[in-house]
Coordinates of C-alpha atoms in Angstrom, one line a residue:
X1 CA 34.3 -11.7 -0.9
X2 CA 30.6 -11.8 0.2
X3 CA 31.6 -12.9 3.5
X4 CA 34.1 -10.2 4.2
X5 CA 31.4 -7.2 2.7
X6 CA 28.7 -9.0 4.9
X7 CA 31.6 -9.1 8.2
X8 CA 33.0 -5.6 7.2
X9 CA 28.9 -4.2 7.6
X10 CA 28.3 -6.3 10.4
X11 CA 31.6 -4.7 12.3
X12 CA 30.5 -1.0 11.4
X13 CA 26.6 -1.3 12.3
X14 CA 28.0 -2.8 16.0
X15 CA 30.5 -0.2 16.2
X16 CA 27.4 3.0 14.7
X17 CA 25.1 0.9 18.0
X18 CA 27.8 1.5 20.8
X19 CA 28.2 4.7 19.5
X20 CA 24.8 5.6 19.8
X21 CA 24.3 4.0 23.2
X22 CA 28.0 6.3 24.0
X23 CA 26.2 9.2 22.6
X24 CA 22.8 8.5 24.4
X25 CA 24.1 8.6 27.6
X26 CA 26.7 11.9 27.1
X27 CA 23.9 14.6 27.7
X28 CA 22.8 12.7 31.1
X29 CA 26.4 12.5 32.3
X30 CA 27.0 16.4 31.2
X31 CA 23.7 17.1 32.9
X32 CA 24.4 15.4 35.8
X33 CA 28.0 17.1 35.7
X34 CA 26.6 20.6 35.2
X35 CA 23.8 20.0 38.1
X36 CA 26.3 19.4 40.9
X37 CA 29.2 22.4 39.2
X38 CA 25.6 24.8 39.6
X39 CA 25.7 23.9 43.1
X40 CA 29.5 25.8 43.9
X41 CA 29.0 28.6 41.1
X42 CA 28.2 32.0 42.2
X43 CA 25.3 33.5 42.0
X44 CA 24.3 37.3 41.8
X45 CA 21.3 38.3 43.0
X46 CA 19.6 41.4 43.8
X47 CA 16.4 42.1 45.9
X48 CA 14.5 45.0 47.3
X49 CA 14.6 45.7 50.9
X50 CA 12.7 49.2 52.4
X51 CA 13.0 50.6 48.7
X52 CA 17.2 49.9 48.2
X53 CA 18.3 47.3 45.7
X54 CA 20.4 45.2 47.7
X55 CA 23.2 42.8 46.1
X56 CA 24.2 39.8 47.1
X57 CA 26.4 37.0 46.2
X58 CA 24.6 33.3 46.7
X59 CA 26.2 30.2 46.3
X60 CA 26.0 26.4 47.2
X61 CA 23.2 24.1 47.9
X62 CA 20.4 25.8 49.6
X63 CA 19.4 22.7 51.8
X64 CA 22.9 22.7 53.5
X65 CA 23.9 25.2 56.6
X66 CA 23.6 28.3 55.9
X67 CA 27.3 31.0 56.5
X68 CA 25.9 34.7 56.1
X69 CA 29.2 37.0 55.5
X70 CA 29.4 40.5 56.0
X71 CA 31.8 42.2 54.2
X72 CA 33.7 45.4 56.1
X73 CA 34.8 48.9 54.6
X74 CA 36.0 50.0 52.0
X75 CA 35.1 46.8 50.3
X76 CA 32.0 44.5 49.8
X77 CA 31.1 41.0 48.9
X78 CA 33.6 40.9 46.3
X79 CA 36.4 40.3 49.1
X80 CA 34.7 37.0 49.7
X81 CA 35.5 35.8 46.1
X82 CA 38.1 33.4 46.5
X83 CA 36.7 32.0 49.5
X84 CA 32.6 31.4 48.8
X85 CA 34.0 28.1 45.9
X86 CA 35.8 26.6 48.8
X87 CA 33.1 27.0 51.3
X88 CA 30.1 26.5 48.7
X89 CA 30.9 22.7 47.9
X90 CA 29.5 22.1 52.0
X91 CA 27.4 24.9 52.7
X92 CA 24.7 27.3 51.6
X93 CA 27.0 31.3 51.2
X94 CA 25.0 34.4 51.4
X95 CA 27.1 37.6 51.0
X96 CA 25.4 41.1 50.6
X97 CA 27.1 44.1 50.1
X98 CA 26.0 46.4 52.8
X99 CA 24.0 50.0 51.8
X100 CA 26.8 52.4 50.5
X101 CA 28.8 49.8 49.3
X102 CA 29.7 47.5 46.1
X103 CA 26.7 46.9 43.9
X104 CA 24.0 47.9 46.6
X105 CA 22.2 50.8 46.0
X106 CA 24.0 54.3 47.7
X107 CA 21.8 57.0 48.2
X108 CA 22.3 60.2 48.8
X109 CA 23.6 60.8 52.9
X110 CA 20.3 63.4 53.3
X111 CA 18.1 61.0 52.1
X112 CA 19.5 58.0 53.8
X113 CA 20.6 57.7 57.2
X114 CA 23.8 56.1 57.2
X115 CA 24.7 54.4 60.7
X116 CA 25.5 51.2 62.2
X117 CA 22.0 50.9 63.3
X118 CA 20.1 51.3 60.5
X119 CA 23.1 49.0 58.3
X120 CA 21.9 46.8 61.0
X121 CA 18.2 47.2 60.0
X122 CA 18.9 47.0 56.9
X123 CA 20.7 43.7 57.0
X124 CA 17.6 42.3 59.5
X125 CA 14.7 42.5 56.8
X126 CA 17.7 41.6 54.1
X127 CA 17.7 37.8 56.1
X128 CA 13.7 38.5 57.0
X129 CA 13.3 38.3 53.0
X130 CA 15.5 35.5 52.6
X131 CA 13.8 33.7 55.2
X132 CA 17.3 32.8 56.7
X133 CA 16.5 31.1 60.1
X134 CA 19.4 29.6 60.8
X135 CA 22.9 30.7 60.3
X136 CA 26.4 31.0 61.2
X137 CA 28.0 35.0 60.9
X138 CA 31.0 35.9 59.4
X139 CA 32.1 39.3 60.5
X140 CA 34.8 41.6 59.2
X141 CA 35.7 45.5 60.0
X142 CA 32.6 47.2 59.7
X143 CA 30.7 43.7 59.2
X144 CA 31.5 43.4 62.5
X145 CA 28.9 46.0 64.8
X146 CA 26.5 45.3 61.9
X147 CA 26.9 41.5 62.6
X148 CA 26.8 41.7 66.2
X149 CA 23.8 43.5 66.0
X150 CA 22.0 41.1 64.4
X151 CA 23.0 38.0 67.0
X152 CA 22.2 39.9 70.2
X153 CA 18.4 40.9 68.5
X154 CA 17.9 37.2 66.8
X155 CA 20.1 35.0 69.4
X156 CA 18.2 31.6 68.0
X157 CA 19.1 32.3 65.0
X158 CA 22.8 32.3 65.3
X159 CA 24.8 29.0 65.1
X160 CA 27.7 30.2 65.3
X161 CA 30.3 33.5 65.0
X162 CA 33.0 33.7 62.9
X163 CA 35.4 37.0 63.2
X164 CA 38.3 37.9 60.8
X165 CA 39.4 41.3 62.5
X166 CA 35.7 41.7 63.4
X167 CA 36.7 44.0 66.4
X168 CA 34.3 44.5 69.7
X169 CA 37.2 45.8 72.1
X170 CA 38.8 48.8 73.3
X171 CA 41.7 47.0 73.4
X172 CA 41.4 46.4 69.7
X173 CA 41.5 50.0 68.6
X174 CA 44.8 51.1 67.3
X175 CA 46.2 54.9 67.6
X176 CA 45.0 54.9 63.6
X177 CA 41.9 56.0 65.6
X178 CA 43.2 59.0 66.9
X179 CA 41.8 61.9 64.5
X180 CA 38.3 59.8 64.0
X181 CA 38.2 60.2 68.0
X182 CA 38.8 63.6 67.9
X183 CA 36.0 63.7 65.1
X184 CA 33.9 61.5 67.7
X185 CA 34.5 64.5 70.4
X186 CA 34.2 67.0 68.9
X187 CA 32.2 66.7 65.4
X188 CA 33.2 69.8 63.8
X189 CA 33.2 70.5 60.5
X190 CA 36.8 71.4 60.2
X191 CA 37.1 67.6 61.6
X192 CA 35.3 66.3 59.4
X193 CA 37.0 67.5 56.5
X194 CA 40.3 66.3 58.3
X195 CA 39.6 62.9 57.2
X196 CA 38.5 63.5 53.7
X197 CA 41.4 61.7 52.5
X198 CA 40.1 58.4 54.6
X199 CA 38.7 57.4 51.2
X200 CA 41.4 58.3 48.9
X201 CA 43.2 55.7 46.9
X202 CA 46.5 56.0 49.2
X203 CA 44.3 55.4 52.2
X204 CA 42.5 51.8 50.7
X205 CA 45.7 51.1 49.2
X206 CA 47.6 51.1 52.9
X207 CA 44.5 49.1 53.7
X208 CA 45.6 46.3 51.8
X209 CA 49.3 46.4 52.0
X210 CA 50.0 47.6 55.5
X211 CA 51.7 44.4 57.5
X212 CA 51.2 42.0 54.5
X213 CA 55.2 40.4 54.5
X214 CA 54.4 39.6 50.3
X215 CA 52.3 42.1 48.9
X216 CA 52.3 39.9 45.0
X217 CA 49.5 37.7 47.1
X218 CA 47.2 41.5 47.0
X219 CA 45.4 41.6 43.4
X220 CA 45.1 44.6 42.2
X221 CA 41.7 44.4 41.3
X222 CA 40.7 44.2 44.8
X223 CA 41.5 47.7 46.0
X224 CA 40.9 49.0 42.8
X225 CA 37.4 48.2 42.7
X226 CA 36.7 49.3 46.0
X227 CA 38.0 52.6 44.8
X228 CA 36.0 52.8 42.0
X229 CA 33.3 52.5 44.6
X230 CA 34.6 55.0 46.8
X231 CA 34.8 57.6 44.0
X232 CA 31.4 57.9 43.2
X233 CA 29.6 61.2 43.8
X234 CA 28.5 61.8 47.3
X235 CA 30.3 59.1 48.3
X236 CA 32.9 60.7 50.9
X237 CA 30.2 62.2 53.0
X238 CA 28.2 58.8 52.8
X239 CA 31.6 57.2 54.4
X240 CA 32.3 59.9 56.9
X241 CA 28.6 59.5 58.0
X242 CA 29.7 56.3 58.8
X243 CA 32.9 57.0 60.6
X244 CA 31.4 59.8 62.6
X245 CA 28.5 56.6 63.8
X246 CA 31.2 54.3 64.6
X247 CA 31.3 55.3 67.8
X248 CA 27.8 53.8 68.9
X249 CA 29.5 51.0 68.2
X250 CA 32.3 51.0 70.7
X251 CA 29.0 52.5 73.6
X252 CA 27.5 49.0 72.4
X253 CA 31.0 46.6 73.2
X254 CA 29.4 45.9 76.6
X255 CA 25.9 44.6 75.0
X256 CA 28.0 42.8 72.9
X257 CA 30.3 41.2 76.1
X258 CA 26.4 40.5 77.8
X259 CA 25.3 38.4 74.7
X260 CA 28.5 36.6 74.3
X261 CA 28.4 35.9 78.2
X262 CA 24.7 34.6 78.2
X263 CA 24.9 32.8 75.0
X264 CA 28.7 31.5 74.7
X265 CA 27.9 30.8 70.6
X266 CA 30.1 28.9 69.2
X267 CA 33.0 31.2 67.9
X268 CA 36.2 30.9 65.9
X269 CA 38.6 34.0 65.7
X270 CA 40.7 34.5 62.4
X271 CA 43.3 37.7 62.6
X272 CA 45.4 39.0 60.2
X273 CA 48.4 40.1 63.5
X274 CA 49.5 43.0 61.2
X275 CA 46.2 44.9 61.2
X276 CA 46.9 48.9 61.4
X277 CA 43.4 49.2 62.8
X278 CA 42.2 46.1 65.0
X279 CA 45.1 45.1 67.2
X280 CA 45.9 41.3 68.3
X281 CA 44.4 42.0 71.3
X282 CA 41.3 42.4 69.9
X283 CA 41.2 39.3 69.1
X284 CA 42.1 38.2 72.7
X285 CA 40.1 40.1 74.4
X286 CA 36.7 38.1 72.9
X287 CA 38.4 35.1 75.3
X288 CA 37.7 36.8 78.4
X289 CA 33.8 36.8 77.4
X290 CA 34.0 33.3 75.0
X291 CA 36.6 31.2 76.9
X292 CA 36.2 28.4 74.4
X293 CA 36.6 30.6 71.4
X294 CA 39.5 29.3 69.1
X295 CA 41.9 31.6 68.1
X296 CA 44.1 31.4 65.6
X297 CA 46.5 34.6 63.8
X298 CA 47.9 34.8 60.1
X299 CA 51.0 36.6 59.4
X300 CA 49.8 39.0 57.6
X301 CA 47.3 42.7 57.6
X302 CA 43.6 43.7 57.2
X303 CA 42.3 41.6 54.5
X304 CA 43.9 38.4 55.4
X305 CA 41.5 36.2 53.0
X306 CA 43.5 38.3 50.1
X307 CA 47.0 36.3 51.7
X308 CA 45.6 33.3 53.6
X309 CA 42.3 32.4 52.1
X310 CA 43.3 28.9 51.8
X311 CA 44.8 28.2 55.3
X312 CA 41.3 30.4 57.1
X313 CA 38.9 28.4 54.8
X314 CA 39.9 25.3 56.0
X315 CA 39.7 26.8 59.7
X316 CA 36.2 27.7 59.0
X317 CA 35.5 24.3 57.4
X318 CA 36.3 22.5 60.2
X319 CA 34.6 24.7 63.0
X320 CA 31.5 24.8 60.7
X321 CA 31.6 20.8 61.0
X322 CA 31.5 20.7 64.7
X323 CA 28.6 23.5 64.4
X324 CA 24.4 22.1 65.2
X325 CA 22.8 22.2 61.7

């Protein structure tokens, strides 16, 4: 009887030690587990540039190449959502939201000069402060002149360009332009107030929907937000600040065509064919100026990251692999 008491405590104290050892080890495996899932979580940061609270989303590790992306309108960094946890896992994401926009700060149009170049400026001391030296672009809509800005004034800093209906053609520029062109020619007031209803909730919802062949891949919460955004006091005259500056964008396509020529960075083209606003041959047209730029088009509108997120990450993935660190 002895025996078995004396085998029966023997049997438990071994089984209390492995436990222990099992138990010991846990927290370094969770640790070492929750190290590596902080590298691919978001971040959200904010920092002060000129005065303006600037928001940004940051993820991955911050050793590995860095991808800025710049959001267009009427959203901000929040349509980068589902693709920053795929890219993250290789590469170092900034994402701000742009003055005006998302969680940045939005001042008031008189006290705030609301044009491409000073979005621009805004964005230079935004990567100054970050001390981003090197970096591939992602542009997008309005990301776009604000993007190409910032390459033709830091061209060492660029390793590559990605666009995703990031327009710098004439040929891109559907008739949905029309009335803003007449509010480029002749910048009335009665003009002005003719496209009041460019940030109404009919006008982002088009946005989204317009040429998408299954609108259930559009979550709701993505136009919504934006909305939300855009229906803030003072916001319709920050926007139509903003439209009414878009056209120093299309006098600077040609500086844009020089750098591309002189440089030839690396580019890969992502286009939603649907787009109401930047046509297919948009996206062609950057060949003429960037012969080796790939090109590849979705099936879809706009915001082709809301349909095809999966199929453009894994484009991006593998240009960004072929890209000088």
């Amino acid at each position: 009887m002895n025996k078995v008491i004396r085998q029966t405590i023997a049997s438990l104290s071994l089984t209390l030690c492995m436990s222990n050892i099992s138990m010991a080890q846990l927290p370094q495996n969770l640790i070492s587990k929750n190290k590596n899932m902080d590298n691919h979580s978001i971040h959200y940061q904010n920092i002060k540039v000129n005065g303006l609270n600037i928001f940004y989303r940051e993820s991955g590790d911050v050793t590995k190449p860095t991808l800025l992306l710049l959001h267009g309108y009427p959203t901000s960094s929040h349509m980068f959502r589902n693709l920053i946890p795929i890219l993250s896992k290789d590469y170092h994401i900034i994402a701000p939201d742009l003055p005006g926009f998302g969680f940045s700060d939005a001042p008031d149009h008189n006290k705030f000069k609301y044009t491409f170049d000073n979005l621009a400026k805004t964005m230079q001391d935004f990567i100054d402060h970050l001390k981003m030296n090197r970096f591939t672009v992602y542009i997008f809509d309005y990301g776009a002149p604000v993007g190409l800005r910032l390459a033709m004034n830091n061209p060492e800093k660029i390793t590559g360009i990605i666009s995703q209906n990031g327009n710098a053609y004439k040929e891109g520029l559907s008739n949905e332009w029309d009335a803003i062109q007449r509010y480029w020619n002749e910048p009335t007031q009665e003009n002005r107030m003719a496209l009041k209803d460019f940030v109404s909730k009919e006008a982002t919802w088009f946005q989204y929907h317009q040429g998408v062949s299954d609108t259930s891949l559009i979550a709701p919460e993505s136009y919504m937000l934006d909305q939300q955004f855009l229906d803030r006091d003072g916001n319709i005259d920050i926007q139509l600040d903003l439209v009414k500056d878009y056209k120093t964008n299309i006098a600077l396509y040609p500086k844009f065509h020089e750098y591309f020529r002189k440089y030839q960075p690396k580019t890969l083209l992502v286009w939603g064919n649907k787009d109401p606003y930047f046509l297919p041959q948009g996206a062609e047209a950057y060949k003429k100026d960037l012969p080796k730029a790939k090109l590849t088009f979705y099936n879809t509108g706009h915001f082709a990251l809301e349909t095809n997120v999966t199929e453009i990450a894994a484009e991006i993935l593998e240009f960004m692999h072929k890209l000088p660190n």
